[in-house]
């Protein structure tokens, strides 16, 4: 496999030992997660998966505590795993700077809670080029379907999947369906406590550096009490173009609609302009050469 880490690579030694210990004990990752939860430590399956693949390693204090707890559970002597965690040199900066990401998403955001130690490496292998979102608002004034098509480029060899996280308007949806039209199904988790769904969408094949791929998926949620007032896309890297197309049910046409841009989550909009509806009860937003920030559309209902 091109660019696969060697077992004696210092960055891969922890991953190799962790994976081998799991195989010897025959323990799936959900058992590891549950064992840690019984000791008051919450780590996502994505984080544990990244540990065993070598994509990330324990770095935060809670993660290092988890390693100490896992050693006896995996039948390992104390320090057997902890000693393999590579200490980063002073001044080392990861592919995705956690400080910059936290500055954008906010401290202890739902994205960081979902990804855990994988947060600094969030989609580090890929860059989005173009994103098209088609959003449907049903007769109950709730967003119930989001269809996404995005073109991505690999920034390094062996990129395999795109991680996507969507925040829902209600955790009471009961059922969330995340589907792709072609290829293997994505690995998907619904987290009602965070009102979000996270999925790893396969690219169909491993990409070499600078190769591109198109990713398509649809997110649907069952009808539930609640009203949607906006939809937005959060960009941590520039885009060539972003198309947001919102379609309202004929029984739920808003009285006013605006599109907006803000530099980071939680700040006031830098721009806010009317977005007129057409005869099919749709409105759209189409910025090009998009700088990082939050692009969205909001609407107002007649009470």
GROMACS .gro file of C-alpha atoms in nm, residues 92-231:
model
  140
   92UNK     CA    1   0.502   2.097   1.641
   93UNK     CA    2   0.187   2.196   1.447
   94UNK     CA    3  -0.054   1.927   1.320
   95UNK     CA    4  -0.208   1.926   0.972
   96UNK     CA    5  -0.515   2.101   1.110
   97UNK     CA    6  -0.423   2.350   1.379
   98UNK     CA    7  -0.654   2.276   1.678
   99UNK     CA    8  -0.632   2.637   1.797
  100UNK     CA    9  -0.752   2.762   1.459
  101UNK     CA   10  -1.030   2.504   1.446
  102UNK     CA   11  -1.142   2.585   1.799
  103UNK     CA   12  -1.134   2.953   1.713
  104UNK     CA   13  -1.380   2.878   1.434
  105UNK     CA   14  -1.608   2.619   1.596
  106UNK     CA   15  -1.579   2.744   1.953
  107UNK     CA   16  -1.435   2.581   2.264
  108UNK     CA   17  -1.562   2.224   2.324
  109UNK     CA   18  -1.788   2.239   2.019
  110UNK     CA   19  -2.006   1.946   1.917
  111UNK     CA   20  -1.757   1.877   1.636
  112UNK     CA   21  -1.471   1.831   1.882
  113UNK     CA   22  -1.692   1.626   2.114
  114UNK     CA   23  -1.783   1.393   1.827
  115UNK     CA   24  -1.428   1.353   1.691
  116UNK     CA   25  -1.225   1.355   2.011
  117UNK     CA   26  -0.853   1.315   1.939
  118UNK     CA   27  -0.927   1.297   1.566
  119UNK     CA   28  -1.042   1.662   1.576
  120UNK     CA   29  -0.703   1.811   1.473
  121UNK     CA   30  -0.699   1.576   1.172
  122UNK     CA   31  -1.058   1.642   1.061
  123UNK     CA   32  -1.055   1.571   0.682
  124UNK     CA   33  -0.683   1.646   0.672
  125UNK     CA   34  -0.646   1.433   0.357
  126UNK     CA   35  -0.899   1.630   0.152
  127UNK     CA   36  -1.002   1.977   0.045
  128UNK     CA   37  -1.353   2.056  -0.071
  129UNK     CA   38  -1.370   2.239  -0.404
  130UNK     CA   39  -1.742   2.282  -0.476
  131UNK     CA   40  -2.048   2.210  -0.258
  132UNK     CA   41  -2.413   2.196  -0.369
  133UNK     CA   42  -2.683   2.157  -0.102
  134UNK     CA   43  -3.052   2.110  -0.183
  135UNK     CA   44  -3.263   2.159   0.130
  136UNK     CA   45  -3.634   2.075   0.161
  137UNK     CA   46  -3.866   2.234   0.418
  138UNK     CA   47  -4.185   2.032   0.472
  139UNK     CA   48  -4.541   2.144   0.537
  140UNK     CA   49  -4.468   2.151   0.912
  141UNK     CA   50  -4.195   2.414   0.855
  142UNK     CA   51  -3.916   2.168   0.939
  143UNK     CA   52  -3.609   2.083   0.730
  144UNK     CA   53  -3.661   1.713   0.659
  145UNK     CA   54  -3.418   1.645   0.372
  146UNK     CA   55  -3.070   1.764   0.276
  147UNK     CA   56  -2.910   1.644  -0.048
  148UNK     CA   57  -2.540   1.718  -0.086
  149UNK     CA   58  -2.303   1.688  -0.380
  150UNK     CA   59  -1.942   1.792  -0.318
  151UNK     CA   60  -1.623   1.772  -0.522
  152UNK     CA   61  -1.305   1.708  -0.324
  153UNK     CA   62  -0.932   1.698  -0.402
  154UNK     CA   63  -0.680   1.480  -0.218
  155UNK     CA   64  -0.393   1.676  -0.063
  156UNK     CA   65  -0.196   1.357   0.004
  157UNK     CA   66  -0.189   0.999  -0.121
  158UNK     CA   67  -0.432   0.731  -0.001
  159UNK     CA   68  -0.728   0.952   0.094
  160UNK     CA   69  -1.018   0.711   0.148
  161UNK     CA   70  -1.324   0.887   0.286
  162UNK     CA   71  -1.486   1.221   0.366
  163UNK     CA   72  -1.611   1.282   0.719
  164UNK     CA   73  -1.932   1.487   0.735
  165UNK     CA   74  -2.114   1.622   1.040
  166UNK     CA   75  -2.463   1.772   1.024
  167UNK     CA   76  -2.642   1.944   1.310
  168UNK     CA   77  -3.015   1.874   1.310
  169UNK     CA   78  -3.293   2.111   1.411
  170UNK     CA   79  -3.448   1.858   1.648
  171UNK     CA   80  -3.318   1.554   1.834
  172UNK     CA   81  -3.671   1.415   1.846
  173UNK     CA   82  -3.662   1.305   1.487
  174UNK     CA   83  -3.661   0.944   1.605
  175UNK     CA   84  -3.516   0.816   1.279
  176UNK     CA   85  -3.235   0.960   1.071
  177UNK     CA   86  -3.156   0.811   0.733
  178UNK     CA   87  -2.815   0.882   0.579
  179UNK     CA   88  -2.787   0.732   0.230
  180UNK     CA   89  -2.547   0.737  -0.064
  181UNK     CA   90  -2.670   0.661  -0.418
  182UNK     CA   91  -2.371   0.445  -0.517
  183UNK     CA   92  -2.096   0.238  -0.360
  184UNK     CA   93  -2.057   0.094  -0.009
  185UNK     CA   94  -2.272   0.236   0.271
  186UNK     CA   95  -2.111   0.496   0.496
  187UNK     CA   96  -2.029   0.443   0.862
  188UNK     CA   97  -2.294   0.655   1.035
  189UNK     CA   98  -2.373   0.756   1.393
  190UNK     CA   99  -2.670   0.958   1.519
  191UNK     CA  100  -2.603   1.147   1.842
  192UNK     CA  101  -2.934   1.281   1.976
  193UNK     CA  102  -2.763   1.434   2.280
  194UNK     CA  103  -2.570   1.662   2.041
  195UNK     CA  104  -2.847   1.696   1.779
  196UNK     CA  105  -2.614   1.574   1.507
  197UNK     CA  106  -2.527   1.292   1.270
  198UNK     CA  107  -2.170   1.203   1.170
  199UNK     CA  108  -2.077   0.982   0.875
  200UNK     CA  109  -1.763   0.865   0.700
  201UNK     CA  110  -1.848   0.850   0.330
  202UNK     CA  111  -1.617   0.622   0.124
  203UNK     CA  112  -1.466   0.780  -0.187
  204UNK     CA  113  -1.496   0.457  -0.389
  205UNK     CA  114  -1.118   0.414  -0.417
  206UNK     CA  115  -0.801   0.549  -0.263
  207UNK     CA  116  -0.704   0.881  -0.417
  208UNK     CA  117  -0.354   0.984  -0.507
  209UNK     CA  118  -0.244   1.337  -0.426
  210UNK     CA  119  -0.426   1.598  -0.641
  211UNK     CA  120  -0.685   1.348  -0.767
  212UNK     CA  121  -1.048   1.454  -0.735
  213UNK     CA  122  -1.370   1.273  -0.647
  214UNK     CA  123  -1.741   1.354  -0.625
  215UNK     CA  124  -1.929   1.263  -0.306
  216UNK     CA  125  -2.309   1.245  -0.296
  217UNK     CA  126  -2.537   1.174  -0.001
  218UNK     CA  127  -2.885   1.244   0.130
  219UNK     CA  128  -2.986   1.304   0.491
  220UNK     CA  129  -3.351   1.253   0.582
  221UNK     CA  130  -3.522   1.277   0.920
  222UNK     CA  131  -3.868   1.160   1.019
  223UNK     CA  132  -4.137   1.418   1.090
  224UNK     CA  133  -4.117   1.555   1.442
  225UNK     CA  134  -4.234   1.860   1.637
  226UNK     CA  135  -4.019   2.162   1.566
  227UNK     CA  136  -3.970   2.453   1.328
  228UNK     CA  137  -3.664   2.538   1.119
  229UNK     CA  138  -3.558   2.900   1.075
  230UNK     CA  139  -3.227   2.863   0.887
  231UNK     CA  140  -2.976   2.640   0.717
   0.00000   0.00000   0.00000
